[in-house]
PDB file of N, CA and C in Angstrom:
ATOM      1  N   THR A   1     124.808 -71.503 -36.917  1.00  0.00           N
ATOM      2  CA  THR A   1     125.669 -70.096 -37.272  1.00  0.00           C
ATOM      3  C   THR A   1     125.668 -69.279 -38.599  1.00  0.00           C
ATOM      4  N   THR A   2     125.918 -68.538 -38.960  1.00  0.00           N
ATOM      5  CA  THR A   2     125.827 -67.533 -40.108  1.00  0.00           C
ATOM      6  C   THR A   2     127.683 -67.215 -40.822  1.00  0.00           C
ATOM      7  N   LYS A   3     127.838 -67.835 -41.517  1.00  0.00           N
ATOM      8  CA  LYS A   3     129.659 -67.423 -42.515  1.00  0.00           C
ATOM      9  C   LYS A   3     129.329 -65.864 -42.417  1.00  0.00           C
ATOM     10  N   MET A   4     130.341 -64.599 -42.795  1.00  0.00           N
ATOM     11  CA  MET A   4     130.068 -63.661 -43.309  1.00  0.00           C
ATOM     12  C   MET A   4     131.052 -63.739 -44.808  1.00  0.00           C
ATOM     13  N   MET A   5     130.086 -63.204 -45.514  1.00  0.00           N
ATOM     14  CA  MET A   5     130.525 -62.630 -46.881  1.00  0.00           C
ATOM     15  C   MET A   5     131.803 -62.466 -46.697  1.00  0.00           C
ATOM     16  N   PRO A   6     132.695 -62.746 -47.768  1.00  0.00           N
ATOM     17  CA  PRO A   6     133.865 -62.195 -47.636  1.00  0.00           C
ATOM     18  C   PRO A   6     133.575 -60.717 -48.175  1.00  0.00           C
ATOM     19  N   ARG A   7     134.441 -59.915 -48.330  1.00  0.00           N
ATOM     20  CA  ARG A   7     133.941 -58.227 -48.740  1.00  0.00           C
ATOM     21  C   ARG A   7     134.844 -58.035 -50.013  1.00  0.00           C
ATOM     22  N   GLN A   8     133.936 -57.977 -51.091  1.00  0.00           N
ATOM     23  CA  GLN A   8     133.940 -56.929 -51.580  1.00  0.00           C
ATOM     24  C   GLN A   8     135.298 -56.053 -52.359  1.00  0.00           C
ATOM     25  N   LYS A   9     136.431 -56.224 -52.902  1.00  0.00           N
ATOM     26  CA  LYS A   9     137.480 -55.186 -53.049  1.00  0.00           C
ATOM     27  C   LYS A   9     137.294 -54.551 -54.371  1.00  0.00           C
ATOM     28  N   TYR A  10     137.904 -54.078 -55.109  1.00  0.00           N
ATOM     29  CA  TYR A  10     138.312 -53.170 -56.684  1.00  0.00           C
ATOM     30  C   TYR A  10     139.311 -52.882 -56.080  1.00  0.00           C
ATOM     31  N   TYR A  11     140.505 -52.964 -57.247  1.00  0.00           N
ATOM     32  CA  TYR A  11     142.146 -52.908 -57.352  1.00  0.00           C
ATOM     33  C   TYR A  11     141.795 -52.121 -58.714  1.00  0.00           C
ATOM     34  N   VAL A  12     142.251 -50.745 -58.190  1.00  0.00           N
ATOM     35  CA  VAL A  12     142.866 -49.804 -59.442  1.00  0.00           C
ATOM     36  C   VAL A  12     144.362 -49.932 -60.247  1.00  0.00           C
ATOM     37  N   VAL A  13     144.391 -50.146 -61.181  1.00  0.00           N
ATOM     38  CA  VAL A  13     145.974 -49.643 -61.825  1.00  0.00           C
ATOM     39  C   VAL A  13     145.701 -48.487 -62.640  1.00  0.00           C
ATOM     40  N   PHE A  14     146.385 -47.774 -61.378  1.00  0.00           N
ATOM     41  CA  PHE A  14     147.260 -46.649 -61.679  1.00  0.00           C
ATOM     42  C   PHE A  14     148.034 -46.742 -62.841  1.00  0.00           C
ATOM     43  N   GLU A  15     148.803 -47.453 -62.334  1.00  0.00           N
ATOM     44  CA  GLU A  15     150.434 -47.988 -63.878  1.00  0.00           C
ATOM     45  C   GLU A  15     150.346 -49.444 -63.715  1.00  0.00           C
ATOM     46  N   GLY A  16     150.184 -49.798 -65.250  1.00  0.00           N
ATOM     47  CA  GLY A  16     150.809 -51.440 -65.620  1.00  0.00           C
ATOM     48  C   GLY A  16     149.951 -51.256 -67.063  1.00  0.00           C
ATOM     49  N   ARG A  17     150.060 -52.565 -66.855  1.00  0.00           N
ATOM     50  CA  ARG A  17     150.026 -52.891 -68.673  1.00  0.00           C
ATOM     51  C   ARG A  17     148.418 -52.225 -69.538  1.00  0.00           C
ATOM     52  N   GLU A  18     147.774 -52.180 -68.353  1.00  0.00           N
ATOM     53  CA  GLU A  18     146.233 -51.699 -68.820  1.00  0.00           C
ATOM     54  C   GLU A  18     145.806 -51.225 -67.618  1.00  0.00           C
ATOM     55  N   ARG A  19     145.760 -50.019 -67.960  1.00  0.00           N
ATOM     56  CA  ARG A  19     144.889 -49.142 -66.550  1.00  0.00           C
ATOM     57  C   ARG A  19     143.666 -49.386 -66.497  1.00  0.00           C
ATOM     58  N   GLY A  20     142.680 -48.821 -65.126  1.00  0.00           N
ATOM     59  CA  GLY A  20     141.367 -48.960 -64.813  1.00  0.00           C
ATOM     60  C   GLY A  20     140.828 -49.673 -63.826  1.00  0.00           C
ATOM     61  N   ILE A  21     139.704 -50.079 -63.629  1.00  0.00           N
ATOM     62  CA  ILE A  21     139.312 -50.794 -62.610  1.00  0.00           C
ATOM     63  C   ILE A  21     138.996 -51.945 -62.561  1.00  0.00           C
ATOM     64  N   TYR A  22     139.091 -53.285 -61.329  1.00  0.00           N
ATOM     65  CA  TYR A  22     139.189 -54.204 -61.849  1.00  0.00           C
ATOM     66  C   TYR A  22     138.600 -55.059 -60.232  1.00  0.00           C
ATOM     67  N   ASP A  23     137.157 -55.789 -60.292  1.00  0.00           N
ATOM     68  CA  ASP A  23     136.431 -56.519 -59.566  1.00  0.00           C
ATOM     69  C   ASP A  23     137.235 -57.575 -58.801  1.00  0.00           C
ATOM     70  N   SER A  24     138.317 -57.792 -58.817  1.00  0.00           N
ATOM     71  CA  SER A  24     138.797 -59.037 -58.906  1.00  0.00           C
ATOM     72  C   SER A  24     140.757 -59.024 -58.453  1.00  0.00           C
ATOM     73  N   TRP A  25     141.473 -59.894 -57.919  1.00  0.00           N
ATOM     74  CA  TRP A  25     142.937 -60.059 -58.097  1.00  0.00           C
ATOM     75  C   TRP A  25     142.968 -60.504 -58.884  1.00  0.00           C
ATOM     76  N   GLU A  26     142.430 -61.447 -59.468  1.00  0.00           N
ATOM     77  CA  GLU A  26     143.118 -62.478 -60.335  1.00  0.00           C
ATOM     78  C   GLU A  26     143.014 -61.659 -61.334  1.00  0.00           C
ATOM     79  N   ARG A  27     141.386 -60.591 -61.986  1.00  0.00           N
ATOM     80  CA  ARG A  27     142.174 -60.156 -63.030  1.00  0.00           C
ATOM     81  C   ARG A  27     142.731 -58.793 -62.464  1.00  0.00           C
ATOM     82  N   CYS A  28     143.423 -58.531 -61.825  1.00  0.00           N
ATOM     83  CA  CYS A  28     144.285 -57.248 -61.902  1.00  0.00           C
ATOM     84  C   CYS A  28     145.835 -57.522 -61.852  1.00  0.00           C
ATOM     85  N   GLN A  29     146.061 -58.977 -61.421  1.00  0.00           N
ATOM     86  CA  GLN A  29     147.723 -59.011 -60.751  1.00  0.00           C
ATOM     87  C   GLN A  29     148.892 -59.609 -61.644  1.00  0.00           C
ATOM     88  N   PRO A  30     148.067 -59.906 -63.245  1.00  0.00           N
ATOM     89  CA  PRO A  30     148.396 -59.777 -64.426  1.00  0.00           C
ATOM     90  C   PRO A  30     148.826 -58.476 -64.585  1.00  0.00           C
ATOM     91  N   LEU A  31     148.462 -57.399 -64.536  1.00  0.00           N
ATOM     92  CA  LEU A  31     148.516 -56.756 -65.181  1.00  0.00           C
ATOM     93  C   LEU A  31     149.684 -55.907 -64.586  1.00  0.00           C
ATOM     94  N   VAL A  32     149.952 -55.795 -63.139  1.00  0.00           N
ATOM     95  CA  VAL A  32     150.508 -55.119 -61.867  1.00  0.00           C
ATOM     96  C   VAL A  32     152.081 -56.236 -62.311  1.00  0.00           C
ATOM     97  N   TYR A  33     152.340 -57.302 -62.566  1.00  0.00           N
ATOM     98  CA  TYR A  33     153.274 -58.198 -61.940  1.00  0.00           C
ATOM     99  C   TYR A  33     154.282 -58.193 -63.074  1.00  0.00           C
ATOM    100  N   ARG A  34     155.279 -57.994 -61.956  1.00  0.00           N
ATOM    101  CA  ARG A  34     156.384 -57.945 -62.705  1.00  0.00           C
ATOM    102  C   ARG A  34     157.073 -56.106 -64.032  1.00  0.00           C
ATOM    103  N   TYR A  35     155.943 -55.590 -63.861  1.00  0.00           N
ATOM    104  CA  TYR A  35     155.945 -54.492 -64.418  1.00  0.00           C
ATOM    105  C   TYR A  35     156.572 -53.399 -63.799  1.00  0.00           C
ATOM    106  N   LYS A  36     157.207 -52.776 -64.182  1.00  0.00           N
ATOM    107  CA  LYS A  36     157.942 -52.328 -63.649  1.00  0.00           C
ATOM    108  C   LYS A  36     157.473 -50.511 -63.373  1.00  0.00           C
ATOM    109  N   GLY A  37     157.665 -50.354 -62.182  1.00  0.00           N
ATOM    110  CA  GLY A  37     157.151 -49.015 -62.315  1.00  0.00           C
ATOM    111  C   GLY A  37     155.942 -48.655 -62.149  1.00  0.00           C
ATOM    112  N   ALA A  38     154.790 -50.367 -61.277  1.00  0.00           N
ATOM    113  CA  ALA A  38     153.424 -50.443 -61.022  1.00  0.00           C
ATOM    114  C   ALA A  38     152.790 -49.943 -60.108  1.00  0.00           C
ATOM    115  N   ILE A  39     151.540 -49.109 -60.504  1.00  0.00           N
ATOM    116  CA  ILE A  39     150.753 -48.825 -59.282  1.00  0.00           C
ATOM    117  C   ILE A  39     149.807 -49.038 -59.339  1.00  0.00           C
ATOM    118  N   PHE A  40     149.319 -49.497 -58.210  1.00  0.00           N
ATOM    119  CA  PHE A  40     147.878 -50.219 -57.782  1.00  0.00           C
ATOM    120  C   PHE A  40     147.222 -50.513 -56.063  1.00  0.00           C
ATOM    121  N   ARG A  41     146.445 -50.445 -56.064  1.00  0.00           N
ATOM    122  CA  ARG A  41     146.316 -50.366 -54.667  1.00  0.00           C
ATOM    123  C   ARG A  41     144.267 -50.850 -55.018  1.00  0.00           C
ATOM    124  N   SER A  42     143.771 -51.204 -53.216  1.00  0.00           N
ATOM    125  CA  SER A  42     142.722 -52.277 -53.279  1.00  0.00           C
ATOM    126  C   SER A  42     141.769 -50.948 -52.443  1.00  0.00           C
ATOM    127  N   PHE A  43     140.676 -51.111 -52.531  1.00  0.00           N
ATOM    128  CA  PHE A  43     139.190 -50.288 -51.890  1.00  0.00           C
ATOM    129  C   PHE A  43     138.228 -50.702 -52.081  1.00  0.00           C
ATOM    130  N   ASP A  44     137.503 -50.564 -50.946  1.00  0.00           N
ATOM    131  CA  ASP A  44     136.269 -51.956 -50.052  1.00  0.00           C
ATOM    132  C   ASP A  44     135.107 -50.648 -50.967  1.00  0.00           C
ATOM    133  N   SER A  45     135.249 -49.781 -52.111  1.00  0.00           N
ATOM    134  CA  SER A  45     133.662 -49.562 -52.590  1.00  0.00           C
ATOM    135  C   SER A  45     134.462 -49.106 -54.136  1.00  0.00           C
ATOM    136  N   LEU A  46     133.376 -49.171 -54.711  1.00  0.00           N
ATOM    137  CA  LEU A  46     133.844 -48.784 -56.402  1.00  0.00           C
ATOM    138  C   LEU A  46     133.891 -47.119 -56.533  1.00  0.00           C
ATOM    139  N   GLU A  47     132.584 -46.713 -55.186  1.00  0.00           N
ATOM    140  CA  GLU A  47     132.829 -45.247 -55.346  1.00  0.00           C
ATOM    141  C   GLU A  47     134.517 -44.989 -55.025  1.00  0.00           C
ATOM    142  N   VAL A  48     134.609 -45.001 -54.121  1.00  0.00           N
ATOM    143  CA  VAL A  48     135.596 -44.091 -53.617  1.00  0.00           C
ATOM    144  C   VAL A  48     137.155 -45.329 -54.667  1.00  0.00           C
ATOM    145  N   ALA A  49     136.755 -46.241 -55.462  1.00  0.00           N
ATOM    146  CA  ALA A  49     137.527 -46.618 -56.444  1.00  0.00           C
ATOM    147  C   ALA A  49     137.813 -45.230 -57.508  1.00  0.00           C
ATOM    148  N   GLU A  50     136.304 -45.543 -57.865  1.00  0.00           N
ATOM    149  CA  GLU A  50     136.370 -44.458 -59.141  1.00  0.00           C
ATOM    150  C   GLU A  50     136.544 -43.180 -58.850  1.00  0.00           C
ATOM    151  N   ASN A  51     137.248 -42.782 -57.481  1.00  0.00           N
ATOM    152  CA  ASN A  51     137.175 -41.118 -57.203  1.00  0.00           C
ATOM    153  C   ASN A  51     138.530 -41.538 -57.363  1.00  0.00           C
ATOM    154  N   HIS A  52     139.930 -42.426 -56.684  1.00  0.00           N
ATOM    155  CA  HIS A  52     141.283 -42.175 -56.741  1.00  0.00           C
ATOM    156  C   HIS A  52     141.251 -42.573 -58.157  1.00  0.00           C
ATOM    157  N   MET A  53     140.309 -42.987 -58.758  1.00  0.00           N
ATOM    158  CA  MET A  53     141.491 -43.301 -60.336  1.00  0.00           C
ATOM    159  C   MET A  53     141.022 -41.763 -60.801  1.00  0.00           C
ATOM    160  N   HIS A  54     139.824 -41.282 -61.169  1.00  0.00           N
ATOM    161  CA  HIS A  54     140.164 -39.993 -61.650  1.00  0.00           C
ATOM    162  C   HIS A  54     140.672 -38.817 -60.856  1.00  0.00           C
ATOM    163  N   GLU A  55     141.155 -38.894 -59.848  1.00  0.00           N
ATOM    164  CA  GLU A  55     141.988 -38.024 -59.245  1.00  0.00           C
ATOM    165  C   GLU A  55     143.599 -38.035 -59.706  1.00  0.00           C
ATOM    166  N   TYR A  56     143.840 -39.067 -59.658  1.00  0.00           N
ATOM    167  CA  TYR A  56     144.804 -39.529 -60.820  1.00  0.00           C
ATOM    168  C   TYR A  56     145.297 -39.348 -62.338  1.00  0.00           C
ATOM    169  N   VAL A  57     144.327 -39.085 -62.573  1.00  0.00           N
ATOM    170  CA  VAL A  57     143.853 -39.329 -64.130  1.00  0.00           C
ATOM    171  C   VAL A  57     144.415 -37.370 -64.225  1.00  0.00           C
TER     172      VAL A  57
END
């Protein structure tokens, strides 16, 4: 049997303790947890994440 690899996700923090693009929820979560007004979103590709980040700024 073949196992499907989990899809890589990229997390964009638009508003949080530190803005940026992160490659794991473990790195993203502390930047938005209990941060009032946090805005963040996950994407399936780095290119799409970068495009959204540039549009937001």
